[in-house]
Short mmCIF file of C-alpha atoms in Angstrom, two decimals:
data_model
loop_
_atom_site.label_atom_id
_atom_site.label_comp_id
_atom_site.label_asym_id
_atom_site.label_seq_id
_atom_site.Cartn_x
_atom_site.Cartn_y
_atom_site.Cartn_z
CA MET A 93 -57.60 81.92 128.53
CA ASP A 94 -55.70 79.24 126.56
CA SER A 95 -52.46 81.07 127.23
CA GLU A 96 -53.16 81.19 130.95
CA GLY A 97 -54.06 77.50 130.88
CA LYS A 98 -50.81 76.59 129.17
CA ILE A 99 -48.79 78.63 131.63
CA SER A 100 -50.50 77.04 134.62
CA ILE A 101 -49.94 73.54 133.24
CA TYR A 102 -46.28 74.35 132.62
CA ARG A 103 -45.89 75.67 136.15
CA ALA A 104 -47.63 72.62 137.56
CA VAL A 105 -45.24 70.29 135.74
CA ARG A 106 -42.25 72.28 136.99
CA THR A 107 -43.60 72.11 140.54
CA ILE A 108 -44.02 68.34 140.32
CA LYS A 109 -40.48 67.93 139.02
CA ARG A 110 -39.04 70.06 141.82
CA ARG A 111 -41.01 68.05 144.36
CA ASP A 112 -39.81 64.71 143.00
CA ASN A 113 -36.19 65.73 142.38
CA THR A 114 -35.28 65.89 146.07
CA LEU A 115 -32.00 64.93 147.71
CA TYR A 116 -33.51 61.88 149.40
CA ASN A 117 -35.09 60.66 146.17
CA ALA A 118 -31.74 60.96 144.40
CA LEU A 119 -29.78 59.12 147.11
CA ARG A 120 -32.42 56.41 147.51
CA SER A 121 -32.51 55.88 143.73
CA ILE A 122 -28.72 55.58 143.62
CA TYR A 123 -28.79 53.10 146.49
CA GLU A 124 -31.42 50.93 144.79
CA ASP A 125 -29.55 50.96 141.47
CA SER A 126 -26.30 50.06 143.23
CA ILE A 127 -27.82 46.74 144.26
CA PHE A 128 -28.16 45.87 140.57
CA VAL A 129 -24.53 46.89 139.95
CA GLY A 130 -23.41 44.60 142.77
CA GLU A 131 -25.37 41.68 141.33
CA ILE A 132 -23.82 42.09 137.90
CA SER A 133 -20.28 42.44 139.27
CA GLN A 134 -20.72 39.15 141.14
CA LEU A 135 -21.47 37.35 137.88
CA TRP A 136 -17.88 38.08 136.78
CA PRO A 137 -16.02 38.62 140.08
CA ASP A 138 -12.60 38.47 138.42
CA LEU A 139 -13.31 41.46 136.18
CA PRO A 140 -12.45 44.94 137.54
CA LEU A 141 -15.37 47.31 138.15
CA LEU A 142 -14.96 50.78 136.62
CA ALA A 143 -16.96 54.00 137.00
CA ASN A 144 -17.52 56.25 134.02
CA LEU A 145 -16.99 59.73 135.44
CA ARG A 146 -18.65 61.43 136.94
CA CYS A 147 -22.14 59.97 137.19
CA GLY A 148 -21.06 56.32 137.42
CA LEU A 149 -18.96 56.97 140.51
CA TRP A 150 -22.08 57.10 142.70
CA TYR A 151 -23.28 53.56 142.00
CA SER A 152 -20.89 51.42 144.02
CA PRO A 153 -19.02 51.83 147.32
CA LYS A 154 -15.85 50.54 145.69
CA PHE A 155 -14.50 50.79 142.16
CA ASP A 156 -11.22 49.40 140.88
CA ALA A 157 -10.65 52.34 138.51
CA THR A 158 -12.39 55.14 136.64
CA CYS A 159 -12.74 56.12 132.99
CA TYR A 160 -14.07 59.13 131.11
CA PHE A 161 -16.21 58.52 128.04
CA LYS A 162 -18.48 61.43 127.12
CA SER A 163 -21.95 60.98 125.68
CA THR A 164 -21.43 64.03 123.46
CA ASP A 165 -18.82 62.07 121.48
CA GLY A 166 -21.61 59.64 120.55
CA HIS A 167 -24.42 62.05 119.75
CA SER A 168 -26.02 61.54 116.34
CA ASN A 169 -24.20 63.40 113.55
CA ASN A 170 -21.63 64.54 116.11
CA TRP A 171 -19.64 61.32 116.50
CA SER A 172 -16.07 61.80 117.61
CA PHE A 173 -12.96 59.95 118.69
CA ASN A 174 -11.31 62.34 121.10
CA THR A 175 -7.57 61.90 121.58
CA SER A 176 -7.76 64.03 124.73
CA ARG A 177 -9.79 61.22 126.33
CA LEU A 178 -8.01 58.11 125.11
CA ASN A 179 -8.62 55.95 128.21
CA LEU A 180 -5.75 53.69 127.19
CA HIS A 181 -5.35 52.55 130.80
CA ILE A 182 -8.75 50.88 130.47
CA ALA A 183 -7.63 48.88 127.44
CA GLU A 184 -4.46 47.81 129.26
CA LEU A 185 -6.40 46.86 132.39
CA ALA A 186 -8.95 44.89 130.35
CA GLY A 187 -6.14 43.09 128.55
CA GLN A 188 -4.45 42.09 131.78
CA LYS A 189 -7.63 41.05 133.61
CA GLY A 190 -9.46 39.52 130.65
CA GLY A 191 -12.07 42.27 130.43
CA CYS A 192 -13.77 44.89 132.61
CA ILE A 193 -17.18 46.19 133.71
CA ILE A 194 -18.03 49.88 133.18
CA VAL A 195 -20.91 51.50 135.10
CA ASP A 196 -22.90 54.55 134.01
CA SER A 197 -26.50 55.79 133.88
CA THR A 198 -28.72 58.24 132.05
CA ARG A 199 -31.57 60.56 132.93
CA LYS A 200 -33.11 60.68 129.47
CA GLY A 201 -35.61 57.84 129.81
CA LYS A 202 -33.64 55.43 127.63
CA ARG A 203 -31.81 52.24 128.53
CA PHE A 204 -28.26 53.38 127.84
CA PRO A 205 -26.47 56.73 127.62
CA ASP A 206 -24.84 57.59 124.29
CA SER A 207 -21.45 57.05 125.96
CA MET A 208 -22.31 53.34 126.06
CA SER A 209 -24.37 53.08 122.89
CA LYS A 210 -21.80 54.71 120.61
CA THR A 211 -18.80 56.42 122.26
CA ILE A 212 -17.31 53.25 123.78
CA PRO A 213 -18.11 51.03 120.74
CA ILE A 214 -16.32 53.60 118.55
CA TRP A 215 -13.39 53.58 120.99
CA THR A 216 -13.06 49.78 120.96
CA CYS A 217 -13.23 49.62 117.16
CA VAL A 218 -10.63 52.36 116.65
CA LEU A 219 -8.24 50.71 119.14
CA ASN A 220 -8.68 47.30 117.53
CA ARG A 221 -7.84 48.65 114.09
CA SER A 222 -4.87 50.66 115.35
CA ILE A 223 -3.48 47.61 117.14
CA LEU A 224 -3.81 45.48 114.00
CA ASN A 225 -2.14 48.23 111.95
CA HIS A 226 0.67 48.39 114.52
CA ILE A 227 1.26 44.63 114.33
CA SER A 228 1.12 44.72 110.53
CA LYS A 229 3.76 47.47 110.42
CA LEU A 230 6.03 45.45 112.70
CA ARG A 231 5.58 42.41 110.48
CA ASP A 232 6.34 44.40 107.33
CA SER A 233 9.46 45.88 108.92
CA GLY A 234 10.75 42.45 109.86
CA THR A 235 10.62 43.07 113.61
CA ILE A 236 8.14 40.31 114.26
CA MET A 237 9.98 37.94 111.94
CA GLN A 238 12.98 38.09 114.26
CA GLU A 239 10.80 37.66 117.33
CA GLU A 240 9.09 34.68 115.74
CA ALA A 241 12.45 33.05 115.25
CA ASP A 242 13.11 33.46 118.96
CA SER A 243 9.70 32.29 120.19
CA SER A 244 7.40 29.78 118.52
CA LYS A 245 4.61 30.63 120.98
CA HIS A 246 4.88 34.30 120.05
CA ALA A 247 4.75 33.34 116.39
CA GLU A 248 1.56 31.38 116.97
CA ASN A 249 -0.03 34.32 118.83
CA THR A 250 0.98 36.70 116.05
CA ARG A 251 -0.56 34.53 113.34
CA MET A 252 -3.75 34.28 115.38
CA LEU A 253 -3.77 38.04 115.81
CA SER A 254 -3.48 38.76 112.10
CA GLN A 255 -6.06 36.12 111.11
CA ASN A 256 -8.77 36.44 113.77
CA TRP A 257 -8.42 39.97 115.08
CA ASP A 258 -11.94 41.44 114.83
CA CYS A 259 -11.83 45.07 113.72
CA SER A 260 -15.50 45.46 112.88
CA LEU A 261 -17.77 48.02 114.51
CA HIS A 262 -20.10 46.49 117.11
CA LEU A 263 -23.08 48.68 118.00
CA PRO A 264 -26.27 47.77 119.91
CA LEU A 265 -29.28 46.71 117.86
CA TRP A 266 -31.22 49.92 118.54
CA VAL A 267 -28.70 52.06 116.63
CA PRO A 268 -30.08 52.47 113.07
CA GLU A 269 -28.16 50.95 110.17
CA THR A 270 -27.85 54.36 108.49
CA GLU A 271 -26.13 55.75 111.59
CA LYS A 272 -23.90 52.69 111.84
CA ALA A 273 -22.82 53.12 108.21
CA ALA A 274 -22.04 56.80 108.78
CA ILE A 275 -19.87 55.93 111.79
CA GLU A 276 -18.06 53.14 109.93
CA GLU A 277 -17.04 55.61 107.23
CA ARG A 278 -15.10 57.58 109.84
CA ILE A 279 -13.36 54.70 111.65
CA ASP A 280 -10.25 54.57 109.43
CA GLY A 281 -9.75 58.32 109.76
CA TRP A 282 -10.00 58.12 113.53
CA SER A 283 -7.57 55.20 113.54
CA LYS A 284 -5.02 57.25 111.62
CA GLN A 285 -5.62 60.16 113.98
CA LEU A 286 -4.85 57.89 116.94
CA GLU A 287 -1.73 56.43 115.31
CA ASP A 288 -0.40 59.89 114.46
CA SER A 289 -1.11 61.31 117.91
CA GLY A 290 1.88 59.73 119.63
CA ALA A 291 -0.27 57.45 121.80
CA ASP A 292 1.49 54.36 123.14
CA ILE A 293 -0.32 51.77 121.03
CA ALA A 294 2.53 49.29 121.48
CA SER A 295 1.85 49.00 125.22
CA VAL A 296 -1.85 48.36 124.62
CA ALA A 297 -1.05 45.80 121.91
CA SER A 298 1.28 43.93 124.27
CA CYS A 299 -1.51 43.65 126.88
CA LEU A 300 -4.39 42.56 124.66
CA LYS A 301 -4.54 38.92 123.58
CA LYS A 302 -8.03 39.28 122.10
CA PRO A 303 -9.78 42.24 120.45
CA LEU A 304 -11.98 44.52 122.54
CA ARG A 305 -15.73 44.18 122.20
CA PRO A 306 -18.59 45.87 124.08
CA LEU A 307 -21.53 44.02 125.66
CA TRP A 308 -24.61 45.80 127.03
CA ILE A 309 -26.49 45.01 130.25
CA SER A 310 -29.38 46.99 131.76
CA GLN A 311 -32.00 46.29 134.39
CA LYS A 312 -34.22 44.89 131.64
CA THR A 313 -31.61 42.43 130.40
CA VAL A 314 -32.56 38.78 130.97
CA ILE A 315 -29.66 36.72 132.33
CA TRP A 316 -29.95 32.99 133.05
CA LEU A 317 -27.82 32.58 136.16
CA ASN A 318 -27.03 28.93 135.39
CA GLU A 319 -25.76 29.86 131.93
CA VAL A 320 -23.48 32.82 132.63
CA PRO A 321 -20.39 32.29 130.42
CA ASP A 322 -16.92 32.67 131.82
CA HIS A 323 -15.19 35.73 130.41
CA ASP A 324 -12.27 33.59 129.25
CA SER A 325 -14.58 31.54 127.02
CA TRP A 326 -15.24 34.43 124.63
CA ASP A 327 -13.01 35.00 121.61
CA PHE A 328 -12.80 38.69 122.51
CA THR A 329 -11.93 40.86 125.51
CA PRO A 330 -15.34 41.90 126.92
CA ILE A 331 -16.06 45.50 127.87
CA ILE A 332 -19.30 44.93 129.79
CA LEU A 333 -21.36 48.14 129.82
CA VAL A 334 -23.78 48.28 132.74
CA SER A 335 -26.46 50.98 132.65
CA THR A 336 -28.02 51.28 136.09
CA SER A 337 -31.15 53.20 135.07
CA PHE A 338 -34.70 51.98 134.61
CA SER A 339 -35.81 53.23 131.20
CA SER A 340 -39.59 53.49 131.75
CA GLY A 341 -39.92 57.16 132.64
CA ILE A 342 -37.74 59.41 134.75
CA TYR A 343 -39.83 59.53 137.95
CA GLN A 344 -41.53 56.46 139.45
CA HIS A 345 -43.36 56.65 142.74
CA ARG A 346 -42.39 53.88 145.15
CA THR A 347 -43.43 52.96 148.66
CA THR A 348 -41.74 51.00 151.43
CA SER A 349 -43.00 50.05 154.88
CA GLU A 350 -41.51 53.29 156.23
CA PHE A 351 -41.36 55.93 153.49
CA SER A 352 -42.75 56.94 150.14
CA TRP A 353 -40.28 58.20 147.58
CA SER A 354 -39.87 58.75 143.84
CA TYR A 355 -37.31 56.86 141.79
CA ILE A 356 -35.08 59.07 139.58
CA ALA A 357 -33.37 57.43 136.63
CA GLY A 358 -29.74 58.51 136.36
CA ALA A 359 -29.94 60.29 139.71
CA GLY A 360 -26.15 60.53 139.98
CA ASP A 361 -25.94 62.87 137.00
CA ASP A 362 -25.23 66.61 137.45
CA GLU A 363 -24.32 66.25 141.12
CA GLU A 364 -23.69 69.99 141.59
CA SER A 365 -27.41 70.67 141.23
CA TRP A 366 -28.59 68.30 143.97
CA ALA A 367 -25.80 66.75 146.10
CA ARG A 368 -25.31 69.78 148.43
CA GLY A 369 -21.59 69.11 148.76
CA LEU A 370 -21.97 65.37 149.34
CA SER A 371 -19.44 63.27 147.41
CA PRO A 372 -19.80 59.60 146.39
CA SER A 373 -17.22 58.52 148.98
CA LEU A 374 -18.97 60.45 151.76
CA PHE A 375 -22.32 59.02 150.71
CA TRP A 376 -21.12 55.44 150.93
CA LYS A 377 -19.52 56.03 154.34
CA HIS A 378 -22.93 57.07 155.66
CA ALA A 379 -25.27 55.34 153.19
CA PHE A 380 -27.26 53.26 155.69
CA ASP A 381 -27.81 56.24 158.01
CA LEU A 382 -28.90 58.50 155.15
CA ILE A 383 -31.26 56.00 153.55
CA SER A 384 -32.87 55.02 156.86
CA SER A 385 -33.31 58.66 157.90
CA GLY A 386 -36.14 59.22 155.44
CA PRO A 387 -37.06 62.24 153.29
CA ASP A 388 -37.73 64.62 156.18
CA LEU A 389 -34.35 64.32 157.90
CA CYS A 390 -32.11 63.61 154.90
CA ASN A 391 -31.20 67.22 154.03
CA GLN A 392 -30.10 68.05 157.56
CA LYS A 393 -28.09 64.81 157.88
CA VAL A 394 -26.27 65.55 154.62
CA ALA A 395 -25.51 69.09 155.78
CA ASP A 396 -24.08 67.74 159.06
CA ILE A 397 -21.97 65.11 157.27
CA VAL A 398 -20.56 67.60 154.77
CA GLU A 399 -19.73 70.17 157.44
CA LYS A 400 -18.06 67.60 159.73
CA ASP A 401 -15.94 66.41 156.80
CA ARG A 402 -15.01 70.00 155.95
CA VAL A 403 -13.94 70.73 159.53
CA TYR A 404 -12.01 67.43 159.70
CA ARG A 405 -10.02 68.32 156.59
CA ALA A 406 -9.50 71.93 157.64
CA GLN A 407 -8.01 70.85 160.98
CA ARG A 408 -5.47 68.78 159.08
CA GLY A 409 -4.47 71.57 156.75
CA GLN A 410 -6.26 69.99 153.79
CA ASN A 411 -8.36 71.78 151.21
CA ALA A 412 -11.76 72.48 152.80
CA PRO A 413 -13.79 75.11 150.91
CA GLN A 414 -17.23 76.21 151.98
CA VAL A 415 -19.98 74.41 150.09
CA THR A 416 -22.05 76.42 147.62
CA LEU A 417 -25.45 75.20 146.48
CA LYS A 418 -25.54 77.27 143.30
CA PRO A 419 -25.56 74.92 140.30
CA PRO A 420 -22.73 75.83 137.88
CA GLU A 421 -22.86 75.83 134.14
CA ASN A 422 -21.88 72.74 132.21
CA SER A 423 -18.14 72.18 132.31
CA ASP A 424 -15.97 72.84 129.34
CA SER A 425 -14.66 69.97 127.32
CA THR A 426 -11.47 69.33 125.46
CA ALA A 427 -13.29 68.84 122.17
CA GLU A 428 -11.37 71.59 120.42
CA PHE A 429 -8.15 69.61 120.57
CA SER A 430 -9.73 66.59 118.89
CA GLN A 431 -10.09 68.64 115.72
CA MET A 432 -6.41 69.45 115.33
CA ASP A 433 -4.39 68.13 112.44
CA PRO A 434 -2.28 65.03 113.21
CA SER A 435 1.49 65.19 113.27
CA LEU A 436 4.47 62.95 113.86
CA SER A 437 4.67 60.66 116.87
CA LEU A 438 6.17 61.85 120.13
CA ASP A 439 8.64 59.45 121.69
CA LEU A 440 7.71 59.93 125.33
CA SER A 441 6.99 56.34 126.34
CA ASN A 442 9.07 56.30 129.48
CA GLY A 443 6.64 54.15 131.50
CA ASN A 444 6.18 50.41 131.57
CA SER A 445 2.94 48.61 130.85
CA THR A 446 2.26 46.45 133.87
CA LEU A 447 -0.98 47.82 135.26
CA MET A 448 -2.75 51.14 135.17
CA SER A 449 -1.76 51.84 138.77
CA ARG A 450 1.92 51.58 137.86
CA ASN A 451 2.40 55.36 138.01
CA ILE A 452 0.26 56.05 141.05
CA ASP A 453 1.47 56.56 144.58
CA GLU A 454 -1.29 54.29 145.94
CA ASP A 455 -1.32 55.86 149.41
CA HIS A 456 -1.54 59.47 148.30
CA ALA A 457 -2.93 59.48 144.72
CA VAL A 458 0.06 61.19 143.10
CA PHE A 459 0.68 60.60 139.40
CA TRP A 460 4.33 60.61 138.32
CA LEU A 461 4.80 61.46 134.64
CA GLY A 462 7.20 58.76 133.54
CA SER A 463 10.83 59.57 134.38
CA THR A 464 10.45 63.34 134.07
CA ASN A 465 10.65 64.02 137.86
CA LEU A 466 7.32 65.80 137.38
CA ALA A 467 4.12 64.74 139.16
CA LEU A 468 0.58 66.02 139.65
CA GLY A 469 -2.06 65.41 142.27
CA THR A 470 -4.61 66.96 144.61
CA THR A 471 -3.86 69.44 147.35
CA GLN A 472 -5.57 67.06 149.76
CA HIS A 473 -2.71 64.59 149.32
CA ALA A 474 0.17 66.88 148.36
CA ALA A 475 1.26 67.51 151.96
CA HIS A 476 1.74 63.78 152.46
CA ALA A 477 3.23 62.89 149.07
CA SER A 478 6.27 60.64 149.22
CA ASP A 479 9.63 61.42 147.60
CA VAL A 480 8.81 65.06 146.80
CA ASP A 481 11.54 67.72 146.81
CA CYS A 482 9.39 70.73 145.88
CA ILE A 483 5.70 71.61 145.51
CA LEU A 484 3.86 74.03 143.21
CA ASN A 485 0.43 74.64 144.70
CA CYS A 486 -2.12 75.99 142.20
CA ASP A 487 -5.12 75.79 144.54
CA GLN A 488 -6.80 78.80 146.10
CA GLU A 489 -5.89 77.65 149.58
CA SER A 490 -2.45 76.92 150.97
CA PHE A 491 -1.74 73.90 153.17
CA GLN A 492 0.67 72.73 155.82
CA THR A 493 3.82 71.01 154.56
CA HIS A 494 7.39 70.67 155.70
CA LEU A 495 8.43 72.56 152.55
CA GLN A 496 6.11 75.52 153.14
CA ASP A 497 8.68 77.95 154.56
CA SER A 498 11.41 77.15 152.06
CA GLU A 499 12.16 78.02 148.46
CA ALA A 500 10.95 74.54 147.53
CA TYR A 501 7.30 75.59 147.96
CA LEU A 502 5.44 78.05 145.73
CA HIS A 503 1.76 78.97 146.06
CA LEU A 504 0.24 80.38 142.86
CA PRO A 505 -3.55 80.55 143.30
CA MET A 506 -5.23 79.93 139.94
CA LEU A 507 -8.89 80.01 138.94
CA SER A 508 -10.59 77.99 136.24
CA SER A 509 -11.43 79.76 133.00
CA LYS A 510 -15.12 79.89 133.95
CA LEU A 511 -14.22 82.21 136.84
CA ASP A 512 -11.22 84.04 135.32
CA ARG A 513 -10.31 83.67 131.65
CA PHE A 514 -6.70 84.74 132.20
CA SER A 515 -5.80 83.43 135.66
CA ILE A 516 -3.74 80.47 134.44
CA LEU A 517 -2.15 82.44 131.60
CA SER A 518 -0.93 85.17 133.95
CA ASN A 519 0.55 82.65 136.43
CA LEU A 520 2.25 80.28 133.99
CA PRO A 521 5.49 82.33 133.60
CA ALA A 522 6.14 82.10 137.36
CA ALA A 523 5.13 78.44 137.40
CA VAL A 524 7.47 77.46 134.57
CA SER A 525 10.30 79.52 136.09
CA PHE A 526 9.87 77.70 139.42
CA ALA A 527 9.82 74.34 137.64
CA LYS A 528 12.89 75.22 135.60
CA ALA A 529 14.92 76.16 138.68
CA ASN A 530 14.02 72.95 140.51
CA LEU A 531 13.97 70.39 137.70
CA GLY A 532 17.33 71.72 136.54
CA LYS A 533 18.76 70.63 139.90
CA GLY A 534 17.28 67.16 139.54
CA ASN A 535 14.55 67.82 142.13
CA ARG A 536 11.25 65.97 142.05
CA LEU A 537 8.42 68.47 141.54
CA LEU A 538 4.77 67.96 142.47
CA VAL A 539 2.13 70.24 140.91
CA CYS A 540 -1.20 70.17 142.75
CA CYS A 541 -4.66 71.71 142.50
CA ASN A 542 -8.04 71.17 144.12
CA ASN A 543 -9.05 68.02 142.21
CA GLY A 544 -5.79 67.06 140.48
CA GLU A 545 -7.67 66.76 137.18
CA ASP A 546 -7.68 70.16 135.50
CA ILE A 547 -5.49 73.12 136.50
CA SER A 548 -2.55 71.00 137.67
CA VAL A 549 -2.73 69.07 134.40
CA CYS A 550 -2.60 72.33 132.41
CA VAL A 551 0.37 73.62 134.40
CA CYS A 552 2.23 70.32 133.90
CA LEU A 553 1.44 70.55 130.19
CA ALA A 554 3.04 74.01 130.02
CA ILE A 555 6.09 72.78 131.95
CA LEU A 556 6.49 69.63 129.89
CA THR A 557 6.23 71.52 126.59
CA SER A 558 8.48 74.41 127.68
CA LEU A 559 11.30 72.49 129.34
CA PHE A 560 11.42 68.98 127.86
CA SER A 561 12.52 67.58 124.52
CA ASP A 562 10.57 65.22 122.28
CA ALA A 563 12.47 62.36 123.89
CA GLY A 564 11.03 63.31 127.28
CA THR A 565 14.28 64.60 128.79
CA PHE A 566 14.80 67.92 130.55
CA ASP A 567 16.72 70.28 128.23
CA ASP A 568 16.16 73.65 129.98
CA GLY A 569 13.87 74.81 127.15
CA GLU A 570 16.34 74.32 124.30
CA SER A 571 13.89 72.36 122.13
CA PHE A 572 11.06 74.76 122.84
CA ARG A 573 13.13 77.75 121.72
CA ASN A 574 13.84 76.11 118.37
CA ILE A 575 10.27 75.21 117.41
CA GLN A 576 7.00 77.02 116.87
CA ILE A 577 4.43 75.35 119.07
CA THR A 578 1.22 74.11 117.47
CA LYS A 579 -1.98 72.77 118.95
CA CYS A 580 -1.10 69.38 117.54
CA GLU A 581 2.24 69.38 119.37
CA MET A 582 0.52 70.45 122.59
CA ARG A 583 -2.06 67.71 122.17
CA ARG A 584 0.66 65.07 121.87
CA ARG A 585 2.17 66.26 125.14
CA LEU A 586 -1.28 66.12 126.72
CA ILE A 587 -1.67 62.52 125.55
CA PHE A 588 1.61 61.71 127.28
CA ILE A 589 0.33 63.22 130.54
CA CYS A 590 -2.99 61.36 130.30
CA LYS A 591 -1.11 58.09 129.88
CA PHE A 592 0.09 58.42 133.48
CA ALA A 593 -2.51 60.72 135.09
CA VAL A 594 -5.49 58.58 134.15
CA THR A 595 -7.99 60.91 135.87
CA ALA A 596 -6.88 64.00 133.91
CA ARG A 597 -9.78 66.05 132.53
CA PRO A 598 -8.51 69.52 131.55
CA SER A 599 -11.20 71.93 130.36
CA ARG A 600 -11.07 73.58 126.97
CA GLY A 601 -10.91 77.10 128.41
CA ASN A 602 -7.89 76.23 130.54
CA LEU A 603 -6.14 74.50 127.64
CA LYS A 604 -6.64 77.63 125.56
CA GLN A 605 -4.70 79.61 128.15
CA VAL A 606 -1.85 77.09 128.03
CA PHE A 607 -1.67 77.39 124.24
CA ALA A 608 -1.75 81.18 124.50
CA PHE A 609 1.22 81.04 126.88
CA LEU A 610 3.19 78.60 124.73
CA SER A 611 2.53 80.59 121.55
CA GLY A 612 3.81 83.80 123.14
CA GLN A 613 0.53 85.57 123.88
CA ARG A 614 0.31 87.69 126.99
CA SER A 615 -2.54 88.17 129.43
CA PRO A 616 -4.41 91.51 129.43
CA SER A 617 -2.84 92.40 132.79
CA SER A 618 0.62 91.99 131.26
CA ARG A 619 -0.31 94.15 128.29
CA SER A 620 -1.72 96.79 130.62
CA HIS A 621 1.49 96.76 132.63
CA CYS A 622 3.54 97.22 129.45
CA ARG A 623 1.35 100.10 128.30
CA SER A 624 1.76 101.81 131.68
CA ALA A 625 5.52 101.38 131.53
CA ASN A 626 5.64 102.84 128.00
CA GLN A 627 3.55 105.81 129.10
CA GLU A 628 5.92 106.47 131.98
CA GLU A 629 8.89 106.36 129.59
CA CYS A 630 7.17 108.81 127.26
CA CYS A 631 6.52 111.15 130.17
#
């Protein structure tokens, strides 16, 4: 009887959760939380508003940029500084604008996600220490001494930097002292890992006049509107972390004059399981209509919006896959590459350090990788990319382009490792061969995939490692033939790509295939083909 009672209670709880976790409840919760985000952004209107991918992207109709800090890097006893997610463009942007505001949320019934409680504070501390170490090395080498002789103002700034540059770890008060001490013990090691990774610390140091420091704001934070300090008044560069979620329980029943609905904390999280193909941009184009439609009509309105958008893109030759409502497994991460041993720096700093959008074709979202003549982007924008001589399309679907019927266009459909563990590995030889033929002629090559964040990044990584020298110049593979590739070397090339393609998020499974290709491993299909050929010879 007790067992039956427990089962029935469990089933009842599951039923209540399914009832409350509806599409309308999620969208209405996001809309309500976005009002809070708008209020906070108006307190510091000069600071850029950033979304922490992917959840944060739902909470405002317009963001100035995005970042990618994972909560798993801040989990207790699993703290990490991941060089595959450096987010250096955020530090540069904050330095140029005097700070920034980062938006995220959490479903777990607490005020802040671990990405804000620990991952970002670790990131700011590691960057601050690496910048100070960089300046100290320049001073010891005499480089700054010469610059000081040329500029008294620069000399004053340098002295201020060395004397007042705060490198301490700033965590919120709710993080226990024992955990803080354990994290502090690892900071110097992470700083050395960053310095040895080949990251362009010099560009970040040139942008930051004050050290980075996180501040935390939630819907329970008390702010006196007549006493809001100007961001320039602080002796640090503020990274204002805004958590949109109410922390008192996950579901809260609410009623308006028209509808009853349940508030969901962190509703934007895990969008594959509830959004039914709706994207943040589509939501905000139709937000008023969706919110005013009510719970009964919301699902059908979303279905109509998604289908109309799909047809619109299909008619224009853009990527327009059918929407599937099956929730996928959690995505892979690039954590494996954060554990690799550090090596010497890679001199691939071909870009300038003006603003994070410096390497973006603003109209078509194409990221050019320095002066390599190599770019990556989405298939949605590839057909309209400017100054492109050839295109390598890695998406499942082809698209209309003026290059489509020529030798300057190659379609190599590739699947992510979750769907095919060897798809990328088996296609990389043809991809690199195509790149070699075109880059050798001085052509500008665009590599594209569905989202421009994963497969295209991996293909560019293979091309960059196979065909370019440490100095970032095309050498037809001469350097690659003379070295034995390591994961550390591949990671340094990935850091170079992420410096320009700030939305890059390659999965671990796909990166494994790139390393297998670079280290000379063959896909099972290739091995099977070789065995068949050998059998024919024997016969």
